[in-house]
Short mmCIF file of C-alpha atoms and ligand atoms in Angstrom, two decimals:
data_model
loop_
_atom_site.label_atom_id
_atom_site.label_comp_id
_atom_site.label_asym_id
_atom_site.label_seq_id
_atom_site.Cartn_x
_atom_site.Cartn_y
_atom_site.Cartn_z
CA MET A 20 -0.06 0.37 0.76
CA GLU A 21 1.91 3.56 -0.70
CA ALA A 22 1.28 5.56 1.87
CA ASP A 23 -0.98 9.09 1.59
CA PRO A 24 1.38 11.80 1.50
CA ARG A 25 -1.62 14.20 1.94
CA PRO A 26 -1.20 17.18 4.56
CA THR A 27 -3.83 18.11 6.71
CA ARG A 28 -5.69 21.33 6.01
CA GLY A 29 -5.29 23.65 9.15
CA LEU A 30 -7.93 22.84 11.62
CA TRP A 31 -9.12 19.18 9.61
CA PRO A 32 -8.97 16.02 10.32
CA LYS A 33 -6.67 14.10 7.53
CA ASN A 34 -10.03 11.77 6.73
CA PRO A 35 -13.77 14.15 7.97
CA VAL A 36 -16.37 12.27 8.14
CA ILE A 37 -18.98 14.63 6.22
CA TYR A 38 -22.84 15.64 6.18
CA GLN A 39 -24.24 17.07 3.35
CA ILE A 40 -27.67 19.28 3.77
CA TYR A 41 -29.68 19.80 0.42
CA PRO A 42 -31.98 23.13 2.62
CA ARG A 43 -34.73 23.35 1.01
CA SER A 44 -35.45 19.54 2.35
CA PHE A 45 -33.46 19.85 5.81
CA GLN A 46 -36.23 22.50 7.67
CA ASP A 47 -38.37 25.23 6.76
CA THR A 48 -38.10 28.20 8.95
CA SER A 49 -39.88 30.84 6.93
CA GLU A 50 -43.57 28.48 5.81
CA THR A 51 -42.58 28.73 2.27
CA GLY A 52 -42.94 25.25 3.01
CA GLU A 53 -39.27 24.59 1.61
CA GLY A 54 -36.40 24.75 3.86
CA ASP A 55 -34.24 27.86 4.86
CA LEU A 56 -30.99 28.92 6.46
CA ARG A 57 -32.17 29.85 9.51
CA GLY A 58 -33.51 25.80 9.43
CA ILE A 59 -30.39 24.64 9.31
CA THR A 60 -28.92 26.47 11.69
CA THR A 61 -31.68 25.55 13.94
CA ARG A 62 -31.30 22.12 13.48
CA LEU A 63 -26.83 21.76 13.69
CA GLU A 64 -27.36 20.49 17.07
CA HIS A 65 -28.77 17.24 15.96
CA VAL A 66 -26.45 16.79 13.20
CA ALA A 67 -23.39 17.94 15.92
CA SER A 68 -24.32 15.40 17.76
CA LEU A 69 -24.03 12.80 15.25
CA GLY A 70 -20.09 12.99 15.68
CA VAL A 71 -19.23 13.89 12.24
CA ASP A 72 -16.75 16.74 11.74
CA SER A 73 -18.25 19.45 8.90
CA VAL A 74 -21.63 19.66 6.77
CA TRP A 75 -21.02 20.61 2.79
CA LEU A 76 -24.44 22.97 1.81
CA SER A 77 -25.31 21.69 -1.51
CA PRO A 78 -26.35 25.44 -3.50
CA PHE A 79 -28.39 28.52 -1.17
CA PHE A 80 -26.95 30.81 -3.84
CA ALA A 81 -29.72 33.36 -5.86
CA SER A 82 -30.70 30.62 -8.88
CA PRO A 83 -33.57 29.77 -10.98
CA MET A 84 -33.64 26.89 -9.57
CA CYS A 85 -34.39 24.75 -13.06
CA ASP A 86 -31.49 22.25 -10.95
CA GLY A 87 -31.87 22.37 -7.64
CA GLY A 88 -30.51 25.41 -7.68
CA TYR A 89 -27.18 23.86 -9.08
CA ASP A 90 -27.80 26.71 -11.87
CA VAL A 91 -26.93 29.89 -10.46
CA ALA A 92 -27.53 32.92 -11.25
CA ASP A 93 -25.67 35.11 -9.01
CA GLN A 94 -22.52 33.15 -6.79
CA THR A 95 -22.05 35.94 -4.00
CA ALA A 96 -26.08 36.00 -2.79
CA VAL A 97 -28.41 33.63 -1.08
CA ASP A 98 -31.63 33.47 -2.72
CA PRO A 99 -34.52 34.68 -1.13
CA ARG A 100 -36.07 31.52 -0.20
CA PHE A 101 -32.83 30.60 1.19
CA GLY A 102 -32.51 34.12 3.29
CA THR A 103 -29.74 36.33 4.26
CA LEU A 104 -25.67 36.64 4.16
CA ASP A 105 -26.94 37.84 7.25
CA ASP A 106 -28.50 33.76 8.29
CA PHE A 107 -25.51 32.32 6.21
CA ASP A 108 -23.67 34.84 8.24
CA ALA A 109 -25.31 32.68 11.49
CA LEU A 110 -25.17 29.87 10.38
CA VAL A 111 -21.15 29.47 9.81
CA ALA A 112 -20.92 31.01 13.65
CA ARG A 113 -23.52 28.98 15.20
CA ALA A 114 -21.73 25.43 13.30
CA HIS A 115 -18.78 26.92 14.56
CA ALA A 116 -19.53 26.98 18.36
CA LEU A 117 -20.33 23.01 18.00
CA GLY A 118 -16.98 22.40 16.28
CA LEU A 119 -18.16 22.17 13.28
CA ARG A 120 -16.56 22.68 10.42
CA VAL A 121 -18.92 24.26 7.11
CA MET A 122 -17.81 23.86 3.23
CA ILE A 123 -20.63 25.23 0.16
CA ASP A 124 -20.88 24.40 -3.08
CA GLN A 125 -18.80 25.91 -5.43
CA VAL A 126 -20.89 24.88 -9.45
CA PHE A 127 -17.78 26.68 -11.48
CA ASN A 128 -18.75 23.95 -14.43
CA HIS A 129 -22.03 26.44 -16.09
CA THR A 130 -23.89 28.87 -14.08
CA SER A 131 -28.04 29.69 -15.11
CA ASP A 132 -28.95 31.47 -18.29
CA GLN A 133 -30.08 34.30 -15.72
CA HIS A 134 -26.92 34.90 -14.59
CA PRO A 135 -25.27 38.74 -15.81
CA TRP A 136 -22.86 36.84 -17.07
CA PHE A 137 -24.36 34.88 -19.82
CA GLN A 138 -27.41 37.68 -20.32
CA LYS A 139 -23.80 40.06 -21.28
CA SER A 140 -22.46 37.90 -23.01
CA LEU A 141 -25.00 37.04 -25.56
CA ARG A 142 -25.54 40.78 -26.05
CA ARG A 143 -21.86 40.66 -27.10
CA GLU A 144 -21.07 42.77 -24.78
CA PRO A 145 -17.50 43.94 -24.38
CA GLY A 146 -15.44 42.26 -21.79
CA PHE A 147 -18.66 39.37 -21.54
CA GLU A 148 -18.01 37.81 -25.04
CA ASP A 149 -16.27 35.15 -24.72
CA MET A 150 -16.85 33.86 -20.96
CA TYR A 151 -19.30 31.36 -22.45
CA VAL A 152 -18.12 28.94 -25.00
CA TRP A 153 -19.97 29.73 -28.35
CA GLN A 154 -19.44 28.22 -31.37
CA ASP A 155 -20.69 29.02 -34.46
CA PRO A 156 -22.53 26.28 -36.52
CA ARG A 157 -21.68 24.11 -39.38
CA PRO A 158 -21.72 24.75 -43.04
CA ASP A 159 -25.43 22.70 -42.72
CA GLY A 160 -26.36 24.77 -40.78
CA SER A 161 -25.51 21.47 -37.58
CA ALA A 162 -24.01 22.09 -34.28
CA PRO A 163 -20.32 22.17 -34.01
CA SER A 164 -20.17 18.63 -32.26
CA ASN A 165 -21.87 15.79 -31.55
CA TRP A 166 -21.79 16.13 -27.72
CA ILE A 167 -24.47 14.79 -25.36
CA ALA A 168 -25.25 16.78 -22.37
CA PHE A 169 -25.45 14.78 -19.44
CA PHE A 170 -29.97 14.33 -19.38
CA GLY A 171 -29.43 13.87 -23.18
CA GLY A 172 -30.18 15.20 -26.35
CA ALA A 173 -27.46 17.44 -27.58
CA ALA A 174 -25.04 20.05 -25.82
CA TRP A 175 -25.77 22.43 -28.01
CA ARG A 176 -28.23 25.21 -27.96
CA TRP A 177 -28.78 27.93 -30.53
CA HIS A 178 -28.63 30.80 -29.96
CA PRO A 179 -30.50 33.88 -32.31
CA GLN A 180 -29.37 36.45 -30.74
CA ARG A 181 -25.69 35.75 -31.56
CA ALA A 182 -26.22 33.27 -34.37
CA GLN A 183 -24.72 31.02 -32.80
CA TYR A 184 -24.34 27.66 -30.78
CA CYS A 185 -23.36 27.84 -26.80
CA LEU A 186 -22.16 24.53 -25.26
CA HIS A 187 -24.65 23.37 -22.38
CA GLN A 188 -23.31 20.31 -20.33
CA PHE A 189 -26.03 20.07 -18.78
CA LEU A 190 -29.07 21.65 -18.98
CA PRO A 191 -29.72 23.89 -21.96
CA CYS A 192 -30.51 26.47 -19.46
CA GLN A 193 -26.77 26.09 -17.75
CA PRO A 194 -24.51 27.42 -20.48
CA SER A 195 -20.83 26.30 -20.38
CA LEU A 196 -18.39 28.65 -18.71
CA ASN A 197 -15.02 28.99 -21.12
CA HIS A 198 -12.45 27.70 -18.87
CA ARG A 199 -9.61 29.21 -21.22
CA ASN A 200 -10.60 32.64 -21.26
CA PRO A 201 -8.58 34.22 -18.01
CA LYS A 202 -11.24 36.28 -17.36
CA VAL A 203 -13.27 33.74 -16.11
CA HIS A 204 -10.87 32.18 -13.37
CA ASP A 205 -9.92 35.15 -11.95
CA ALA A 206 -14.06 36.28 -11.73
CA LEU A 207 -14.07 32.27 -9.81
CA ARG A 208 -11.43 33.30 -8.07
CA GLU A 209 -12.98 36.43 -6.81
CA ILE A 210 -16.06 34.50 -5.62
CA THR A 211 -13.34 31.84 -3.42
CA GLU A 212 -11.88 34.80 -1.29
CA PHE A 213 -15.71 36.38 -1.01
CA TRP A 214 -16.08 32.93 1.12
CA LEU A 215 -12.78 33.11 2.30
CA ALA A 216 -13.17 36.03 3.95
CA ARG A 217 -17.08 34.13 5.49
CA GLY A 218 -15.31 31.77 7.11
CA VAL A 219 -15.63 28.66 5.20
CA ASP A 220 -14.03 26.12 5.82
CA GLY A 221 -13.85 24.25 2.55
CA PHE A 222 -15.63 23.83 -1.02
CA ARG A 223 -16.78 20.78 -2.68
CA TYR A 224 -16.29 21.69 -6.05
CA ASP A 225 -19.53 19.96 -8.51
CA ALA A 226 -19.21 18.22 -12.08
CA VAL A 227 -14.32 19.14 -12.05
CA THR A 228 -14.51 16.63 -14.98
CA SER A 229 -15.91 18.77 -17.45
CA PHE A 230 -13.89 21.25 -17.42
CA PHE A 231 -11.28 21.16 -20.33
CA TYR A 232 -12.57 20.00 -24.03
CA ASP A 233 -11.35 19.99 -26.95
CA PRO A 234 -10.78 23.07 -28.12
CA GLU A 235 -11.02 21.63 -31.64
CA PHE A 236 -14.54 20.86 -30.82
CA ARG A 237 -13.91 17.53 -32.77
CA ASP A 238 -17.07 14.88 -31.81
CA ASN A 239 -17.16 11.73 -29.38
CA PRO A 240 -16.62 8.13 -30.95
CA PRO A 241 -19.27 5.73 -29.51
CA ALA A 242 -18.91 3.91 -26.52
CA GLY A 243 -19.77 0.72 -27.98
CA ASP A 244 -19.16 -1.84 -25.89
CA THR A 245 -20.17 -1.50 -22.61
CA GLN A 246 -16.88 -1.42 -20.67
CA ALA A 247 -15.70 1.61 -21.77
CA ARG A 248 -19.30 3.09 -21.12
CA ILE A 249 -20.09 6.08 -18.69
CA PRO A 250 -22.75 4.47 -16.12
CA GLY A 251 -25.90 5.63 -15.58
CA PRO A 252 -28.85 4.20 -17.54
CA ALA A 253 -29.20 2.25 -20.47
CA ASN A 254 -32.06 5.32 -22.52
CA ASN A 255 -29.83 8.20 -21.71
CA PRO A 256 -27.65 8.51 -24.66
CA PHE A 257 -25.10 10.19 -22.56
CA THR A 258 -23.83 6.78 -21.83
CA MET A 259 -23.43 5.83 -25.64
CA GLN A 260 -20.91 8.12 -26.49
CA ARG A 261 -16.52 7.66 -24.96
CA HIS A 262 -16.58 11.06 -23.65
CA ASP A 263 -12.67 11.31 -25.41
CA ASN A 264 -13.25 14.72 -26.47
CA ASP A 265 -15.99 16.52 -23.92
CA MET A 266 -14.33 15.89 -20.94
CA LEU A 267 -9.85 16.19 -21.03
CA PRO A 268 -9.42 15.17 -17.28
CA ASN A 269 -5.96 16.12 -17.09
CA ASP A 270 -6.01 19.71 -17.96
CA CYS A 271 -8.56 19.57 -15.36
CA ALA A 272 -6.27 17.69 -12.83
CA ALA A 273 -4.44 21.04 -13.72
CA PHE A 274 -7.00 23.05 -13.14
CA ALA A 275 -6.88 21.39 -9.35
CA ARG A 276 -3.92 23.61 -8.57
CA ASP A 277 -5.72 27.08 -9.79
CA ILE A 278 -8.17 25.88 -6.90
CA ARG A 279 -5.98 25.24 -4.33
CA ASP A 280 -4.11 28.11 -4.85
CA TRP A 281 -7.36 29.94 -4.42
CA ALA A 282 -8.96 28.39 -2.14
CA GLY A 283 -5.32 28.18 0.40
CA PRO A 284 -3.70 25.44 2.16
CA ASP A 285 -5.93 25.26 5.25
CA GLN A 286 -9.01 24.38 3.47
CA TYR A 287 -10.50 21.20 2.82
CA LEU A 288 -11.41 20.11 -0.79
CA ILE A 289 -13.28 17.54 -2.89
CA GLY A 290 -14.98 17.77 -6.60
CA GLU A 291 -17.71 15.93 -8.00
CA ILE A 292 -15.55 13.25 -10.14
CA ASN A 293 -17.96 11.76 -13.01
CA GLU A 294 -15.75 10.16 -15.57
CA GLY A 295 -16.98 6.88 -15.40
CA PRO A 296 -14.92 4.25 -16.44
CA LYS A 297 -11.69 4.82 -15.32
CA SER A 298 -12.95 7.08 -12.34
CA ILE A 299 -10.35 6.30 -9.79
CA GLU A 300 -7.57 6.79 -12.24
CA VAL A 301 -8.73 10.48 -12.92
CA LEU A 302 -9.34 10.72 -9.12
CA ARG A 303 -5.68 10.24 -8.58
CA LYS A 304 -4.64 13.11 -11.22
CA PHE A 305 -7.57 15.86 -9.29
CA THR A 306 -6.21 14.97 -6.11
CA GLY A 307 -2.60 15.36 -4.20
CA PRO A 308 -1.17 18.15 -1.49
CA ASP A 309 -0.73 20.34 -4.40
CA ARG A 310 -4.34 20.38 -5.14
CA LEU A 311 -8.43 18.52 -3.78
CA ASP A 312 -8.17 16.79 -0.97
CA ALA A 313 -10.13 14.31 -2.66
CA GLY A 314 -12.94 13.54 -4.95
CA TYR A 315 -16.17 11.08 -4.90
CA VAL A 316 -16.93 9.13 -7.67
CA VAL A 317 -20.02 6.88 -8.78
CA ASP A 318 -19.21 2.97 -8.83
CA LEU A 319 -20.79 2.04 -5.96
CA ALA A 320 -24.10 4.16 -6.31
CA GLU A 321 -24.80 2.94 -10.19
CA ARG A 322 -22.88 0.06 -10.23
CA GLY A 323 -24.38 -1.45 -6.49
CA VAL A 324 -23.04 -1.95 -3.80
CA SER A 325 -20.81 -6.07 -3.35
CA GLY A 326 -18.05 -7.42 -2.17
CA THR A 327 -16.15 -7.44 -5.77
CA VAL A 328 -17.05 -3.52 -6.40
CA LEU A 329 -15.23 -2.45 -3.18
CA SER A 330 -12.40 -4.09 -3.43
CA ASP A 331 -12.32 -3.47 -7.60
CA MET A 332 -11.89 0.50 -5.64
CA ILE A 333 -9.73 -0.65 -3.55
CA ALA A 334 -7.44 -2.10 -5.43
CA ARG A 335 -7.66 0.86 -8.11
CA LEU A 336 -6.70 3.59 -5.18
CA GLY A 337 -3.37 2.90 -4.00
CA ALA A 338 -3.30 5.17 -0.52
CA PRO A 339 -7.26 5.74 0.43
CA GLY A 340 -7.62 9.21 1.78
CA PRO A 341 -8.38 10.22 -1.81
CA LEU A 342 -11.76 9.09 -2.02
CA ALA A 343 -14.53 9.59 -0.35
CA TRP A 344 -17.02 6.70 0.89
CA TRP A 345 -20.19 7.76 0.04
CA LEU A 346 -23.79 5.66 -1.33
CA SER A 347 -26.77 8.73 -1.10
CA SER A 348 -26.14 11.95 -1.73
CA HIS A 349 -28.62 14.38 -3.85
CA ASP A 350 -27.93 13.16 -7.47
CA GLN A 351 -28.82 9.02 -6.95
CA ALA A 352 -32.01 6.79 -5.07
CA ARG A 353 -31.35 6.45 -1.86
CA HIS A 354 -28.99 3.91 -0.95
CA VAL A 355 -31.13 2.20 1.97
CA SER A 356 -34.38 1.79 -1.30
CA ARG A 357 -31.44 1.20 -4.50
CA ASP A 358 -29.36 -1.06 -2.85
CA GLY A 359 -31.07 -2.94 -0.51
CA ASP A 360 -35.20 -3.36 1.26
CA GLY A 361 -35.38 0.18 2.46
CA SER A 362 -35.33 -1.43 6.89
CA ALA A 363 -33.66 -0.12 9.30
CA ARG A 364 -31.28 -3.66 9.12
CA ASP A 365 -30.12 -2.39 5.82
CA ALA A 366 -29.34 0.93 6.83
CA ARG A 367 -27.19 -0.48 9.75
CA LEU A 368 -25.40 -2.27 7.36
CA PHE A 369 -24.81 0.41 4.94
CA ALA A 370 -23.95 2.40 8.26
CA ALA A 371 -21.29 -0.38 9.07
CA LEU A 372 -19.70 -1.57 6.22
CA THR A 373 -19.41 3.26 4.82
CA LEU A 374 -18.23 4.47 8.52
CA ALA A 375 -15.20 1.28 8.56
CA LEU A 376 -13.72 2.37 6.34
CA PRO A 377 -10.03 4.30 5.62
CA GLY A 378 -11.19 7.46 4.10
CA PRO A 379 -13.28 10.39 3.83
CA VAL A 380 -17.39 9.74 4.47
CA LEU A 381 -19.91 11.50 2.90
CA LEU A 382 -23.04 10.85 4.60
CA PHE A 383 -26.21 12.64 2.76
CA GLN A 384 -29.35 13.90 5.04
CA GLY A 385 -31.70 11.47 6.32
CA GLU A 386 -29.39 7.99 5.78
CA GLU A 387 -28.75 8.86 9.75
CA LEU A 388 -32.20 7.80 10.06
CA GLY A 389 -32.69 5.09 7.10
CA MET A 390 -35.12 7.99 4.77
CA THR A 391 -36.02 5.23 1.96
CA GLN A 392 -36.26 6.74 -1.45
CA SER A 393 -39.85 7.83 -2.44
CA ASP A 394 -41.53 6.94 -4.98
CA LEU A 395 -43.43 9.68 -6.33
CA PRO A 396 -46.14 10.73 -8.71
CA PHE A 397 -45.45 12.84 -11.86
CA GLU A 398 -46.98 15.48 -10.65
CA ALA A 399 -45.15 16.08 -7.70
CA LEU A 400 -41.18 16.02 -9.80
CA HIS A 401 -39.52 18.92 -9.98
CA ASP A 402 -36.52 18.13 -11.23
CA PRO A 403 -36.12 17.68 -14.81
CA PHE A 404 -33.81 14.37 -15.07
CA ASP A 405 -36.77 13.16 -13.14
CA ARG A 406 -38.87 14.65 -15.57
CA THR A 407 -37.42 13.55 -18.58
CA TYR A 408 -36.48 10.01 -17.63
CA TRP A 409 -40.68 9.20 -16.35
CA PRO A 410 -41.53 6.70 -16.01
CA ASP A 411 -37.59 5.97 -15.45
CA PRO A 412 -36.51 8.78 -13.45
CA PRO A 413 -33.03 8.56 -11.82
CA GLY A 414 -35.41 9.42 -9.19
CA ARG A 415 -33.11 12.46 -7.70
CA ASP A 416 -36.36 14.64 -5.87
CA GLY A 417 -36.80 11.22 -4.49
CA ALA A 418 -34.12 11.24 -2.96
CA ARG A 419 -34.49 14.72 -1.93
CA THR A 420 -37.77 14.85 0.39
CA PRO A 421 -38.09 16.89 3.85
CA MET A 422 -36.40 15.36 6.59
CA VAL A 423 -38.40 13.59 9.84
CA TRP A 424 -37.79 15.93 12.58
CA GLU A 425 -40.43 15.69 14.74
CA ASP A 426 -43.55 12.29 15.85
CA ASP A 427 -45.75 15.49 17.26
CA ALA A 428 -45.57 17.97 14.15
CA PRO A 429 -47.67 19.17 11.58
CA ASN A 430 -45.24 17.27 7.93
CA TYR A 431 -43.23 15.55 11.26
CA GLY A 432 -41.48 19.39 12.70
CA PHE A 433 -39.94 20.36 9.22
CA THR A 434 -42.47 23.16 7.99
CA SER A 435 -46.11 24.43 8.84
CA ALA A 436 -46.66 24.59 5.40
CA ALA A 437 -47.42 22.44 2.43
CA PRO A 438 -44.13 20.92 2.07
CA TRP A 439 -42.26 21.27 -1.87
CA LEU A 440 -42.25 17.65 -1.99
CA PRO A 441 -44.75 15.08 -0.42
CA MET A 442 -43.44 13.43 3.13
CA ILE A 443 -42.09 10.21 3.87
CA CYS A 444 -40.89 8.38 6.70
CA PRO A 445 -38.70 6.07 7.08
CA PRO A 446 -39.49 2.04 9.52
CA ASP A 447 -37.57 3.59 12.87
CA GLY A 448 -40.13 7.25 12.89
CA PRO A 449 -38.28 11.24 12.08
CA ALA A 450 -35.42 11.71 14.61
CA ASP A 451 -37.17 12.35 18.68
CA ARG A 452 -38.68 8.83 17.72
CA GLN A 453 -35.02 7.04 17.11
CA LEU A 454 -32.94 9.90 19.75
CA SER A 455 -35.15 7.98 22.67
CA ASN A 456 -34.90 4.15 21.19
CA GLU A 457 -31.43 3.03 22.19
CA GLY A 458 -31.67 -0.10 18.86
CA SER A 459 -32.74 2.70 16.22
CA VAL A 460 -30.24 3.53 13.28
CA LEU A 461 -29.74 6.63 14.65
CA GLN A 462 -28.71 5.60 17.50
CA PHE A 463 -27.12 3.14 15.34
CA TYR A 464 -25.03 5.54 13.87
CA ARG A 465 -24.22 7.88 16.48
CA THR A 466 -22.49 4.88 17.81
CA ALA A 467 -20.49 3.74 14.31
CA LEU A 468 -19.30 7.32 14.17
CA ARG A 469 -17.49 7.24 17.76
CA LYS A 470 -16.30 3.86 17.27
CA ARG A 471 -14.92 5.25 13.42
CA GLY A 472 -13.19 7.82 16.26
CA ASP A 473 -11.85 5.69 18.43
CA LEU A 474 -10.55 2.77 16.97
CA ASN A 475 -8.92 6.25 13.92
CA LEU A 476 -10.65 3.68 11.56
CA ALA A 477 -10.73 6.72 9.09
CA ASP A 478 -6.50 6.80 8.98
CA GLY A 479 -5.33 3.26 8.91
CA ARG A 480 -4.59 0.75 5.99
CA ILE A 481 -7.34 -1.79 4.31
CA GLU A 482 -6.32 -5.15 3.19
CA VAL A 483 -9.11 -7.33 1.04
CA LEU A 484 -9.26 -10.44 2.60
CA LEU A 485 -11.99 -11.67 0.80
CA ALA A 486 -14.48 -10.43 -2.81
CA GLU A 487 -17.31 -11.44 -3.60
CA ASP A 488 -20.55 -10.45 -5.36
CA ARG A 489 -22.55 -10.86 -2.09
CA MET A 490 -18.90 -10.88 0.43
CA PHE A 491 -16.55 -9.20 1.96
CA ILE A 492 -14.23 -9.16 4.39
CA ALA A 493 -11.11 -6.57 4.58
CA ARG A 494 -8.77 -6.19 7.37
CA ILE A 495 -8.34 -2.51 8.90
CA VAL A 496 -4.88 -1.49 10.38
CA SER A 497 -4.81 1.90 11.98
CA VAL A 498 -2.67 3.68 14.34
CA SER A 499 -4.05 1.47 17.93
CA ASP A 500 -5.57 -0.77 16.29
CA THR A 501 -6.73 -4.07 14.31
CA VAL A 502 -10.78 -4.81 12.85
CA VAL A 503 -11.15 -7.76 10.70
CA LEU A 504 -14.56 -5.66 8.92
CA ALA A 505 -17.14 -8.57 7.32
CA VAL A 506 -19.94 -7.70 5.27
CA ASN A 507 -22.29 -10.07 4.68
CA LEU A 508 -25.30 -8.97 1.31
CA THR A 509 -26.29 -12.11 1.32
CA ASP A 510 -30.42 -13.22 2.77
CA GLY A 511 -28.19 -16.47 4.80
CA PRO A 512 -26.42 -16.71 7.60
CA GLN A 513 -22.15 -17.45 6.71
CA ASP A 514 -19.37 -17.90 8.35
CA VAL A 515 -15.78 -15.49 8.73
CA PRO A 516 -13.68 -17.93 9.01
CA TYR A 517 -10.91 -17.12 11.99
CA ALA A 518 -14.41 -15.10 13.76
CA GLY A 519 -14.50 -17.66 16.03
CA THR A 520 -11.81 -15.94 18.11
CA LEU A 521 -12.29 -12.90 17.08
CA ARG A 522 -14.39 -10.08 19.82
CA PRO A 523 -16.71 -7.91 17.60
CA ALA A 524 -16.34 -4.12 17.86
CA LEU A 525 -20.06 -3.02 16.17
CA GLN A 526 -22.19 -5.22 14.83
CA SER A 527 -25.33 -4.68 12.34
CA ALA A 528 -27.96 -7.60 13.29
CA GLU A 529 -30.31 -6.83 15.68
CA GLN A 530 -29.91 -10.30 16.76
CA PRO A 531 -26.56 -11.97 16.01
CA VAL A 532 -25.34 -15.36 14.99
CA SER A 533 -22.98 -17.11 17.37
CA ASP A 534 -19.32 -18.15 15.46
CA GLN A 535 -20.97 -16.43 12.36
CA ILE A 536 -22.06 -13.73 10.66
CA ALA A 537 -25.73 -13.08 10.20
CA PRO A 538 -27.83 -12.62 7.10
CA ARG A 539 -27.76 -8.84 5.61
CA SER A 540 -25.57 -7.07 8.52
CA ALA A 541 -22.12 -6.25 9.05
CA ILE A 542 -19.45 -6.53 12.19
CA TRP A 543 -16.16 -5.20 13.09
CA TYR A 544 -14.30 -7.40 15.28
CA HIS A 545 -11.45 -6.78 16.96
CA ALA A 546 -8.67 -8.48 15.84
C1 GLC B 607 -23.45 17.75 -10.33
C2 GLC B 607 -24.73 18.19 -8.94
C3 GLC B 607 -25.66 18.12 -10.01
C4 GLC B 607 -26.37 18.47 -11.16
C5 GLC B 607 -25.09 18.54 -11.88
C6 GLC B 607 -25.03 20.30 -12.63
O1 GLC B 607 -23.61 16.42 -10.86
O2 GLC B 607 -24.07 17.08 -8.44
O3 GLC B 607 -27.27 18.06 -9.08
O4 GLC B 607 -27.50 18.91 -11.42
O5 GLC B 607 -24.43 19.03 -11.47
O6 GLC B 607 -25.44 21.30 -12.02
#
């Protein structure tokens, strides 16, 4: 196993646990049915009591909300639906008082088409002409390349005002910024400085693998066999191309050094790596002492949680630190339903798995309650990605249903108005009920997080002992302890070699089976 060369950043642990908050769905205090920054502040104690190191706030910036806030119209303004900059300052102060760091999202790949930069670019105002990726049509009027947007359909939108096409790697209302224009980087650096001055401790960079593309706009070849395909639904044509020319990870990785320079040495930086087949190899280029601390890839979410996928990722990774482990986010169906049956048992199983792994971990709000995926009707969906693929939606809105806090309050204490998405409650109930139940998913997360710290697993080394589709056993060696992690994804009890002599440190099963590992459960043994 290679040594981890990354330095420790400021007040950060080397491999933090980061709790993702989706502001629209956390806590409403303005009686709009949507969450807001003040609401987050009132609920931070819940987050701190889990024992995580940081929150990461998904975008709360001024936005027409075509893509849930990832379509930013002003990167330094708080959208009025979420509150004000003063509310943000209060949130940071409260988080710091509770010992939590604050990371925010930075969407540097694109803006909203409502952004003043885009409006000026559309009018060719001096200084703004080339802030986006404008290209003339081909002689036959067609788009400059065959590139396809992530959500499906051409990645070029025709703008009669300029008689040109503009690149958008996501929605047509999210024009891609021209990262080859130094003016764009000056503007992004100023945005970074703005938030640093407000006391943030780190950034999550959206879509970092998409910033650079072939300057000659050559066509992408077909992906052909499934090996070369980027993971994703088969009915999305984005998966049918080999993304050789619309995503150039090598150029992007060099840009990761600029991002580090802007943010300074003390900030923890993490990037979203969307490069499917070579995800981890690309991630390794983005991370390092002078670049991002970590990245996260979609392998487990797209390929499914299995011993073989885990072992493949660990082997490709080398030293664990640069890969952030996660199972749920605002972009995928919730794992407890996607890879499990939605039960509290499966929620505990996946918690024991993720929280044993060395490296940083991302938790998505509500997973600590065992929140399940909601099967929303078409009329309830806001997300354009989900709506386009109906009746086979990727399930983004179904993962974003609001937090459930209290039993005896309307809408589980999330809002007194009509919630923006229909709400569902996980098997163990809302947070307050789970707090008073020692056997709940919430209590299990708290225990597992505490033991992860006690056993120093985050900075450990991992060695895979057994990797099958439905079984995974690994040894984790930390500065203080050696732990054997055994995961049984089958529906029957399984033997764990050497288990008779080992003492369990944590078991996810409610009814452990002696000398064996119970069905759908994970155990940490002292070794
Ligand atoms: C990232 C975000 C996702 C968004 C996309 C476009 O993948 O996580 O929610 O739709 O970028 O901004």
